[in-house]
Amino acid sequence: MSRLSQTWNQHVVKKENKALVLKTIQGKAPISRAAIANVTGLNKGTVSSLVSELIDEKLIHESGTGKSSGGRRPVMLLLNETAGFTISVDLGVKSILGVLTDLRGNILSEKKIRFKKKDFDDVLTLLYQLIDELKNDAPESEYGIVGIGIGVPGVVTTEGEILLAPNLGWKKVPLQQILFDHYHVPVTVENEANAGAYGEKVYGVGQMSNELVYASISIGIGVGLILEGKLYKGLRGFSGELGHMTIEKDGANCRCGNKGCWELYASEQALLDQAQINGFDDATVEKLIEAADQGDTKAIQLLENVGDYLGVGITNIIHIFNPEQVVVGNTLRQAEKYIMPAIEKRIEKNAIGFNKNDVVLNVAKLKKHSTVMGIAAFNIEKFFEETGRETVLT
Amino acid sequence: MSRLSQTWNQHVVKKENKALVLKTIQGKAPISRAAIANVTGLNKGTVSSLVSELIDEKLIHESGTGKSSGGRRPVMLLLNETAGFTISVDLGVKSILGVLTDLRGNILSEKKIRFKKKDFDDVLTLLYQLIDELKNDAPESEYGIVGIGIGVPGVVTTEGEILLAPNLGWKKVPLQQILFDHYHVPVTVENEANAGAYGEKVYGVGQMSNELVYASISIGIGVGLILEGKLYKGLRGFSGELGHMTIEKDGANCRCGNKGCWELYASEQALLDQAQINGFDDATVEKLIEAADQGDTKAIQLLENVGDYLGVGITNIIHIFNPEQVVVGNTLRQAEKYIMPAIEKRIEKNAIGFNKNDVVLNVAKLKKHSTVMGIAAFNIEKFFEETGRETVLT
DNA sequence: AAAGTTTGTCTAGTGAATAAACAAAGATCA
DNA sequence: TGATCTTTGTTTATTCACTAGACAAACTTT
C-alpha cells in the first residue's frame, strides 16, 4: 500500500516551528528572542534553542542590543541576507532581464541583453552568458548561489517544461532540466505572469493581500492568481490563460483557435494594430504615450479604448474571484495615466456591487521588476524550505 | 502583540493524526488497525491508542473479524455512522428540499415543500417546519443532530449572511444567526453552487478530482470552485459569480448592471425566453425536453443553442482554471441529451489544446441532490473537526 | 505438530515542547 | 546610592506523543 498523506510527529513539529521562527525574523527584523516568543506563542526556551540552531546554520545573526523597555536590553536578530544569493531572470520576447539578489530580495546586480534571433539555441547561449556574469558578481558566501529561476512568456508545466511560448516560437523545451544539468543548483521555471503576481504579493503592492490577481498586459495577456496567499496553478500549471477568455462570442479569430479572445482587444498587440490602422506608422507603446502626453487626441482615444477593453476582462476577474486586489503589470502599465481611469470607469459601470466594493485596482509597484522579483521569491522560499528539511549538521 | 499563526506542538500532532485515522476509516472501512498503520505510515501502537480513543468517543466501532491473509485474523473497524445526524437543505426559488443524513451521508429521510409566497418570514416558517419534521425522523443517537445546513441561491458571506438572493427578493438576511438562535446547533449557510460543487466532489462524480468546477445552471448561473481539493470562496465568499461574466462586450443589459452576462444567454431563463419568442407558450424545461424527445426540431435547436452558449462560458472556465473536471448541474442538467454534445462541440472548437486535453466534462451524478449532499458534507466535516479539537472525556 | 505470519498490545526509550526557576542586565525611585 | 522591579535569555525538570521492538494471540502452511 502506498502512503496516503503526511504523518505528524516531532520532526515535523520542529521543522514547522523553526520555519515559523525564521519567517518571523524575516518579516520583523530586527527582533529579539523574547519578542519572537511573544509573537509566535512559542515558549521562550523553545525559541532560544531554535534561534541558536539558525545561527549555527548562518541563516541569521545577532546584531548588538536594542532599546530597553524597563529591563535587560534585548539582543536583536537579523536575517543573514548575504548567506546566499539567487539569480532571477525575466526571459522576454525581445530581451532577457536578469538580477542577482540576496536572501532578502535586494538587487545587487542587474543585466539586460536584447536579442533578435529567437531560436532556442541562440537564446540559450545568451541566457548562459547572462547567468554566468551574474554569478561572477556574487560575493563569497556560506551557501553560494542557492537557486536560479526563469520567468517565461508561455505555458509551463509544474515540472518546468515550456510546452509553448508562442511569441518566441518555442515548443516543448524542458528548460528546468537543461539548466539544472548545466548548473547543478535548484532551478525554477515559471510562467511570467505567475511570477509577476508573486513578486507583487511578496515585495510589491500586494503585501497585505491574500487574494490577488495580476494581469500581465504585453503583446499578449497573461494572468497570475494568488489565492489564499499562494500561487494557484491549476491541475498541471496552465491556469490563468485568461488572455484567451472569450469576451465577444464569435468575435475575431484568435491564433489559439478560439474566437473573441480578450487579448485580441486589450493587449499591446491590439493597441499597436489599431494604431497602425489609424495612421501611426511603426508605433510603439512608448511613442503612443508620448503622443498622448502632447495632447494627440487620437492617441489618447486609442489608449483609453484598450483600457476600456481591459476593464471588461477585469470586471470578469472580479466576478470570478472576488479578489482583494487586481494589479496591472508588464509593458502596458507604462500607459497607466490613460488606461487606469478607463479601466476604473468600466468596472464602476459594470461590476456587481458586492464584489466591486471589496476590490482595489493597482498598478504594479515593482514596474519592470515584478517578474524577476517573483522568481527571486520562489528561489528564496525554496532555499529556506530545503535547509529546514534536513537539519544541517555543524 | 497578537498571535501570528499556529504553533506546532504535541497536541496538534495528536489531533491531526487522530483526524487522519478517522478519515482513513471513513474512506476505507472496513479496515483493520494494522492496515491503517500501513496506509498512514503511523506506528501500530500509535494507531491502536488513537483507535481506542475513537471507540470511546463512539465515533467508530469494531465489527467482527475479517479474512486472514496467512496469520491472525484482523478486527475490522467501521465508522459509527449513526452516532449523529445532519439536516441538510437546498432552499430553492420554488421549493425547499431537505434531507436527514447519517455521518456517512446516507439519506434517511427526505422532504420537499413547494412554495409560492417568497417573503422571508413565510419561507422561514416553512423552513422551520421542514427542519422540525426531519428532526423528528432522526433515531436516538450519541450526538443527536450535529449540524444544520442550508444551500441558498444567492450571495452569502463567510459569516452565513445572505447579502442578496435576487430570485427570492431577499437582501441582508443573517440566516445562519437566525437558525443558530433557534436550534442551538452548528449551522452552515452556503451558496447553492458552492455546496453543489462540494457535493459532487465528496459524494458524486468528482471524488477523484482535486480541481473541479461545478456550473449550476438554473434560472441564473452560479459556479462553485474546488481548487486543490477545497472549496474556494474568495475574499468574502463571493467568488464564482461567473453568471455575470461578460461574453458579449456591450451585449444585452443584465439586471446586475453589467452587459452581455453569460447567464443572459445560457441559463434556464434564457432558454424559456427564447422558447416564448418561438411560440412555446408557458414553456418549462421539462416540456421542452419532451418536445425535443418527440422530434420537435425547434425545441432541439433551442436546447442546443443554450448548450452552445454554455460551451462558450465553460471554455473560459477551462482557460481560467485548468481544471480536471467541469460538472454541469441543477435544472438544465435534465436536458443533458441535447446540451452536453453542444457544449462539447464548442469546447472542441475553441479551447486551447493543453487545457482541453486535461479536462473532462460531466453531468452531476447526484442530480437534484448535489446541493443537499454538499451541505451534508459541510455538516459532517465540521462535526468531525470539532470533536477532534476538544479531546472528549469519558 | 512445528514453523511461519499476521494482528494487536505493551514497554522502554526518544525527542520536542512547556513551565518554572534562575542569572544577567538594565530601569526606577525613594 | 542602593533597593526593588522589569525584561531578557538560559537552564532544568517534566510532560506528552510517537517509535521500535518484544511479545502474546490467533491463524495458515507444511
mmCIF file of C-alpha atoms in Angstrom, chain B residues 14-270:
data_model
loop_
_atom_site.group_PDB
_atom_site.id
_atom_site.type_symbol
_atom_site.label_atom_id
_atom_site.label_comp_id
_atom_site.label_asym_id
_atom_site.label_seq_id
_atom_site.Cartn_x
_atom_site.Cartn_y
_atom_site.Cartn_z
ATOM 1 C CA LYS B 14 -2.204 14.160 18.101
ATOM 2 C CA LYS B 15 -5.237 15.973 16.766
ATOM 3 C CA GLU B 16 -4.005 15.726 13.198
ATOM 4 C CA ASN B 17 -3.090 12.073 13.483
ATOM 5 C CA LYS B 18 -6.408 11.242 15.067
ATOM 6 C CA ALA B 19 -8.178 13.048 12.246
ATOM 7 C CA LEU B 20 -6.039 11.134 9.771
ATOM 8 C CA VAL B 21 -7.007 7.803 11.313
ATOM 9 C CA LEU B 22 -10.669 8.776 11.326
ATOM 10 C CA LYS B 23 -10.516 9.883 7.704
ATOM 11 C CA THR B 24 -8.832 6.639 6.728
ATOM 12 C CA ILE B 25 -11.583 4.639 8.378
ATOM 13 C CA GLN B 26 -14.187 6.881 6.765
ATOM 14 C CA GLY B 27 -12.680 6.288 3.342
ATOM 15 C CA LYS B 28 -11.641 2.641 3.508
ATOM 16 C CA ALA B 29 -13.956 0.966 6.001
ATOM 17 C CA PRO B 30 -13.987 -1.862 6.873
ATOM 18 C CA ILE B 31 -10.303 -1.690 7.696
ATOM 19 C CA SER B 32 -8.096 -3.164 10.428
ATOM 20 C CA ARG B 33 -5.719 -1.357 12.769
ATOM 21 C CA ALA B 34 -2.760 -2.958 11.023
ATOM 22 C CA ALA B 35 -3.952 -1.755 7.616
ATOM 23 C CA ILE B 36 -4.430 1.767 8.924
ATOM 24 C CA ALA B 37 -0.850 1.726 10.171
ATOM 25 C CA ASN B 38 0.295 0.617 6.732
ATOM 26 C CA VAL B 39 -1.707 3.171 4.813
ATOM 27 C CA THR B 40 -0.945 6.160 7.018
ATOM 28 C CA GLY B 41 2.638 5.316 7.893
ATOM 29 C CA LEU B 42 1.874 5.638 11.592
ATOM 30 C CA ASN B 43 3.236 3.150 14.084
ATOM 31 C CA LYS B 44 0.981 0.231 15.012
ATOM 32 C CA GLY B 45 0.967 1.256 18.646
ATOM 33 C CA THR B 46 0.000 4.816 17.816
ATOM 34 C CA VAL B 47 -2.887 3.621 15.693
ATOM 35 C CA SER B 48 -4.038 1.284 18.464
ATOM 36 C CA SER B 49 -4.205 4.045 21.014
ATOM 37 C CA LEU B 50 -5.916 6.534 18.711
ATOM 38 C CA VAL B 51 -8.431 3.902 17.645
ATOM 39 C CA SER B 52 -9.275 3.101 21.221
ATOM 40 C CA GLU B 53 -9.984 6.769 21.908
ATOM 41 C CA LEU B 54 -12.198 6.990 18.838
ATOM 42 C CA ILE B 55 -14.097 3.930 20.053
ATOM 43 C CA ASP B 56 -14.545 5.536 23.468
ATOM 44 C CA GLU B 57 -15.960 8.583 21.727
ATOM 45 C CA LYS B 58 -18.385 6.326 19.833
ATOM 46 C CA LEU B 59 -17.207 7.691 16.507
ATOM 47 C CA ILE B 60 -16.167 4.251 15.271
ATOM 48 C CA HIS B 61 -16.771 0.664 16.345
ATOM 49 C CA GLU B 62 -15.391 -2.825 15.844
ATOM 50 C CA SER B 63 -17.351 -5.193 13.651
ATOM 51 C CA GLY B 64 -16.128 -8.748 13.942
ATOM 52 C CA THR B 65 -13.080 -10.219 12.292
ATOM 53 C CA GLY B 66 -12.076 -10.158 8.644
ATOM 54 C CA LYS B 67 -10.364 -12.678 6.390
ATOM 55 C CA SER B 68 -6.939 -13.864 7.437
ATOM 56 C CA SER B 69 -4.102 -13.368 4.989
ATOM 57 C CA GLY B 70 -1.911 -16.051 6.486
ATOM 58 C CA GLY B 71 -1.997 -15.095 10.134
ATOM 59 C CA ARG B 72 -4.193 -13.831 12.915
ATOM 60 C CA ARG B 73 -7.493 -12.500 11.638
ATOM 61 C CA PRO B 74 -7.860 -8.707 11.697
ATOM 62 C CA VAL B 75 -10.525 -6.899 13.711
ATOM 63 C CA MET B 76 -12.367 -4.695 11.279
ATOM 64 C CA LEU B 77 -13.309 -1.148 12.155
ATOM 65 C CA LEU B 78 -16.278 0.796 10.873
ATOM 66 C CA LEU B 79 -17.369 4.369 11.097
ATOM 67 C CA ASN B 80 -20.195 4.629 13.591
ATOM 68 C CA GLU B 81 -22.347 6.362 11.054
ATOM 69 C CA THR B 82 -25.372 6.576 13.316
ATOM 70 C CA ALA B 83 -23.561 8.389 16.113
ATOM 71 C CA GLY B 84 -25.188 11.568 14.860
ATOM 72 C CA PHE B 85 -27.238 13.006 12.035
ATOM 73 C CA THR B 86 -27.306 16.099 9.856
ATOM 74 C CA ILE B 87 -30.168 18.109 8.466
ATOM 75 C CA SER B 88 -29.210 19.396 5.037
ATOM 76 C CA VAL B 89 -31.413 21.669 2.994
ATOM 77 C CA ASP B 90 -31.472 23.037 -0.544
ATOM 78 C CA LEU B 91 -33.515 26.215 -0.414
ATOM 79 C CA GLY B 92 -34.636 26.832 -3.985
ATOM 80 C CA VAL B 93 -36.695 29.503 -5.652
ATOM 81 C CA LYS B 94 -39.872 27.450 -5.800
ATOM 82 C CA SER B 95 -39.309 24.713 -3.229
ATOM 83 C CA ILE B 96 -37.327 23.600 -0.218
ATOM 84 C CA LEU B 97 -35.660 20.200 -0.394
ATOM 85 C CA GLY B 98 -34.406 18.783 2.879
ATOM 86 C CA VAL B 99 -32.746 15.534 3.862
ATOM 87 C CA LEU B 100 -31.771 13.815 7.068
ATOM 88 C CA THR B 101 -28.401 12.099 6.668
ATOM 89 C CA ASP B 102 -26.178 9.992 8.849
ATOM 90 C CA LEU B 103 -22.461 10.643 9.234
ATOM 91 C CA ARG B 104 -21.623 8.774 6.036
ATOM 92 C CA GLY B 105 -24.024 10.877 4.025
ATOM 93 C CA ASN B 106 -26.690 8.213 3.666
ATOM 94 C CA ILE B 107 -30.096 9.796 3.233
ATOM 95 C CA LEU B 108 -32.527 8.508 5.854
ATOM 96 C CA SER B 109 -35.414 10.814 5.178
ATOM 97 C CA GLU B 110 -36.329 13.361 2.538
ATOM 98 C CA LYS B 111 -38.946 16.120 2.467
ATOM 99 C CA LYS B 112 -39.910 18.681 -0.111
ATOM 100 C CA ILE B 113 -42.117 21.708 0.338
ATOM 101 C CA ARG B 114 -43.202 23.820 -2.606
ATOM 102 C CA PHE B 115 -43.974 27.461 -2.040
ATOM 103 C CA LYS B 116 -45.274 30.478 -3.936
ATOM 104 C CA LYS B 117 -45.035 33.333 -1.420
ATOM 105 C CA LYS B 118 -41.391 34.293 -1.272
ATOM 106 C CA ASP B 119 -41.421 36.736 1.648
ATOM 107 C CA PHE B 120 -38.701 35.738 4.025
ATOM 108 C CA ASP B 121 -40.988 35.275 7.012
ATOM 109 C CA ASP B 122 -43.281 32.917 5.143
ATOM 110 C CA VAL B 123 -40.413 30.851 3.821
ATOM 111 C CA LEU B 124 -38.767 30.764 7.240
ATOM 112 C CA THR B 125 -41.914 29.296 8.742
ATOM 113 C CA LEU B 126 -41.865 26.531 6.133
ATOM 114 C CA LEU B 127 -38.153 26.007 6.712
ATOM 115 C CA TYR B 128 -38.697 25.580 10.454
ATOM 116 C CA GLN B 129 -41.489 23.142 9.711
ATOM 117 C CA LEU B 130 -39.328 21.077 7.360
ATOM 118 C CA ILE B 131 -36.374 21.015 9.735
ATOM 119 C CA ASP B 132 -38.599 20.015 12.650
ATOM 120 C CA GLU B 133 -40.076 17.141 10.668
ATOM 121 C CA LEU B 134 -36.643 15.847 9.696
ATOM 122 C CA LYS B 135 -35.508 16.221 13.283
ATOM 123 C CA ASN B 136 -38.356 14.027 14.422
ATOM 124 C CA ASP B 137 -37.307 11.370 11.947
ATOM 125 C CA ALA B 138 -33.831 11.126 13.489
ATOM 126 C CA PRO B 139 -33.265 7.997 15.612
ATOM 127 C CA GLU B 140 -31.837 8.256 19.122
ATOM 128 C CA SER B 141 -28.089 8.693 18.940
ATOM 129 C CA GLU B 142 -24.955 9.607 20.845
ATOM 130 C CA TYR B 143 -24.565 13.085 19.401
ATOM 131 C CA GLY B 144 -28.035 13.836 18.007
ATOM 132 C CA ILE B 145 -28.330 16.449 15.263
ATOM 133 C CA VAL B 146 -24.722 17.504 14.766
ATOM 134 C CA GLY B 147 -25.407 20.245 12.258
ATOM 135 C CA ILE B 148 -27.997 22.043 10.166
ATOM 136 C CA GLY B 149 -27.013 23.474 6.797
ATOM 137 C CA ILE B 150 -28.772 25.419 4.081
ATOM 138 C CA GLY B 151 -27.831 25.952 0.438
ATOM 139 C CA VAL B 152 -29.140 29.253 -0.870
ATOM 140 C CA PRO B 153 -29.432 30.701 -4.402
ATOM 141 C CA GLY B 154 -27.666 33.944 -3.650
ATOM 142 C CA VAL B 155 -24.624 35.783 -2.400
ATOM 143 C CA VAL B 156 -23.610 34.531 1.036
ATOM 144 C CA THR B 157 -20.846 35.955 3.213
ATOM 145 C CA THR B 158 -18.343 33.752 5.004
ATOM 146 C CA GLU B 159 -20.375 34.522 8.136
ATOM 147 C CA GLY B 160 -23.503 32.962 6.653
ATOM 148 C CA GLU B 161 -25.374 36.147 5.912
ATOM 149 C CA ILE B 162 -27.379 36.215 2.698
ATOM 150 C CA LEU B 163 -26.494 39.575 1.164
ATOM 151 C CA LEU B 164 -28.693 39.127 -1.847
ATOM 152 C CA ALA B 165 -30.886 36.375 -3.240
ATOM 153 C CA PRO B 166 -32.275 38.038 -6.356
ATOM 154 C CA ASN B 167 -34.711 35.310 -7.347
ATOM 155 C CA LEU B 168 -36.197 35.251 -3.862
ATOM 156 C CA GLY B 169 -36.131 39.009 -3.453
ATOM 157 C CA TRP B 170 -34.142 38.792 -0.207
ATOM 158 C CA LYS B 171 -31.499 41.198 0.998
ATOM 159 C CA LYS B 172 -29.249 41.119 4.060
ATOM 160 C CA VAL B 173 -30.717 38.111 5.850
ATOM 161 C CA PRO B 174 -28.470 36.777 8.648
ATOM 162 C CA LEU B 175 -29.856 33.271 8.212
ATOM 163 C CA GLN B 176 -27.034 31.447 9.962
ATOM 164 C CA GLN B 177 -27.518 33.509 13.094
ATOM 165 C CA ILE B 178 -31.302 33.156 12.970
ATOM 166 C CA LEU B 179 -31.136 29.381 12.720
ATOM 167 C CA PHE B 180 -28.446 29.086 15.369
ATOM 168 C CA ASP B 181 -30.527 31.139 17.790
ATOM 169 C CA HIS B 182 -33.476 28.870 17.100
ATOM 170 C CA TYR B 183 -31.829 25.446 17.184
ATOM 171 C CA HIS B 184 -28.576 25.912 19.127
ATOM 172 C CA VAL B 185 -26.592 23.501 16.964
ATOM 173 C CA PRO B 186 -23.834 24.367 14.460
ATOM 174 C CA VAL B 187 -25.378 25.987 11.385
ATOM 175 C CA THR B 188 -23.885 26.374 7.920
ATOM 176 C CA VAL B 189 -25.317 28.651 5.243
ATOM 177 C CA GLU B 190 -23.665 28.450 1.873
ATOM 178 C CA ASN B 191 -24.262 29.402 -1.712
ATOM 179 C CA GLU B 192 -26.087 26.700 -3.627
ATOM 180 C CA ALA B 193 -23.438 26.313 -6.338
ATOM 181 C CA ASN B 194 -20.607 26.132 -3.807
ATOM 182 C CA ALA B 195 -22.481 23.398 -1.976
ATOM 183 C CA GLY B 196 -23.230 21.581 -5.220
ATOM 184 C CA ALA B 197 -19.566 21.638 -6.153
ATOM 185 C CA TYR B 198 -18.622 20.156 -2.814
ATOM 186 C CA GLY B 199 -21.362 17.544 -3.018
ATOM 187 C CA GLU B 200 -20.087 16.310 -6.351
ATOM 188 C CA LYS B 201 -16.525 16.374 -5.027
ATOM 189 C CA VAL B 202 -17.278 14.314 -1.921
ATOM 190 C CA TYR B 203 -20.109 12.019 -2.990
ATOM 191 C CA GLY B 204 -20.516 12.475 -6.727
ATOM 192 C CA VAL B 205 -18.610 12.421 -9.965
ATOM 193 C CA GLY B 206 -15.635 14.369 -8.632
ATOM 194 C CA GLN B 207 -14.374 12.056 -5.928
ATOM 195 C CA MET B 208 -11.065 11.601 -7.702
ATOM 196 C CA SER B 209 -10.612 15.246 -8.732
ATOM 197 C CA ASN B 210 -8.957 17.985 -6.754
ATOM 198 C CA GLU B 211 -9.525 20.697 -9.378
ATOM 199 C CA LEU B 212 -13.209 20.801 -10.200
ATOM 200 C CA VAL B 213 -15.582 23.464 -11.419
ATOM 201 C CA TYR B 214 -19.307 22.971 -10.919
ATOM 202 C CA ALA B 215 -21.649 25.039 -13.046
ATOM 203 C CA SER B 216 -25.121 25.279 -11.594
ATOM 204 C CA ILE B 217 -27.420 26.126 -14.488
ATOM 205 C CA SER B 218 -30.894 27.110 -13.397
ATOM 206 C CA ILE B 219 -32.858 30.385 -13.643
ATOM 207 C CA GLY B 220 -29.437 32.018 -13.269
ATOM 208 C CA ILE B 221 -25.937 30.594 -13.408
ATOM 209 C CA GLY B 222 -23.753 30.061 -10.370
ATOM 210 C CA VAL B 223 -20.371 28.414 -10.225
ATOM 211 C CA GLY B 224 -18.677 26.542 -7.397
ATOM 212 C CA LEU B 225 -14.910 26.146 -7.397
ATOM 213 C CA ILE B 226 -12.986 23.246 -5.894
ATOM 214 C CA LEU B 227 -9.326 24.217 -6.020
ATOM 215 C CA GLU B 228 -6.653 21.993 -4.547
ATOM 216 C CA GLY B 229 -9.395 19.802 -3.116
ATOM 217 C CA LYS B 230 -11.028 22.588 -1.151
ATOM 218 C CA LEU B 231 -13.904 24.953 -1.789
ATOM 219 C CA TYR B 232 -12.564 28.324 -2.890
ATOM 220 C CA LYS B 233 -14.660 31.275 -1.757
ATOM 221 C CA GLY B 234 -12.647 34.408 -2.445
ATOM 222 C CA LEU B 235 -12.050 37.238 -0.040
ATOM 223 C CA ARG B 236 -15.502 37.420 1.441
ATOM 224 C CA GLY B 237 -17.218 34.429 -0.059
ATOM 225 C CA PHE B 238 -18.412 35.972 -3.304
ATOM 226 C CA SER B 239 -16.283 34.110 -5.804
ATOM 227 C CA GLY B 240 -17.943 32.197 -8.585
ATOM 228 C CA GLU B 241 -20.215 34.934 -9.865
ATOM 229 C CA LEU B 242 -19.426 33.636 -13.312
ATOM 230 C CA GLY B 243 -23.033 34.018 -14.336
ATOM 231 C CA HIS B 244 -22.126 37.670 -14.638
ATOM 232 C CA MET B 245 -19.045 37.126 -16.716
ATOM 233 C CA THR B 246 -19.257 39.165 -19.922
ATOM 234 C CA ILE B 247 -19.252 37.027 -23.033
ATOM 235 C CA GLU B 248 -20.571 39.756 -25.326
ATOM 236 C CA LYS B 249 -18.998 43.133 -24.708
ATOM 237 C CA ASP B 250 -21.765 45.741 -24.625
ATOM 238 C CA GLY B 251 -24.317 42.981 -25.169
ATOM 239 C CA ALA B 252 -27.785 42.869 -23.653
ATOM 240 C CA ASN B 253 -28.377 44.614 -20.351
ATOM 241 C CA CYS B 254 -28.365 42.462 -17.254
ATOM 242 C CA ARG B 255 -30.234 43.399 -14.093
ATOM 243 C CA CYS B 256 -26.867 43.191 -12.333
ATOM 244 C CA GLY B 257 -25.784 46.362 -14.117
ATOM 245 C CA ASN B 258 -23.327 44.618 -16.404
ATOM 246 C CA LYS B 259 -23.808 43.913 -20.102
ATOM 247 C CA GLY B 260 -23.563 40.712 -22.082
ATOM 248 C CA CYS B 261 -23.536 38.459 -18.999
ATOM 249 C CA TRP B 262 -23.211 34.743 -19.591
ATOM 250 C CA GLU B 263 -26.470 33.945 -17.854
ATOM 251 C CA LEU B 264 -28.389 36.145 -20.292
ATOM 252 C CA TYR B 265 -27.582 33.589 -22.990
ATOM 253 C CA ALA B 266 -27.057 30.279 -21.282
ATOM 254 C CA SER B 267 -29.487 29.940 -18.368
ATOM 255 C CA GLU B 268 -32.888 28.356 -17.917
ATOM 256 C CA GLN B 269 -34.323 31.881 -18.082
ATOM 257 C CA ALA B 270 -32.615 32.465 -21.421
#
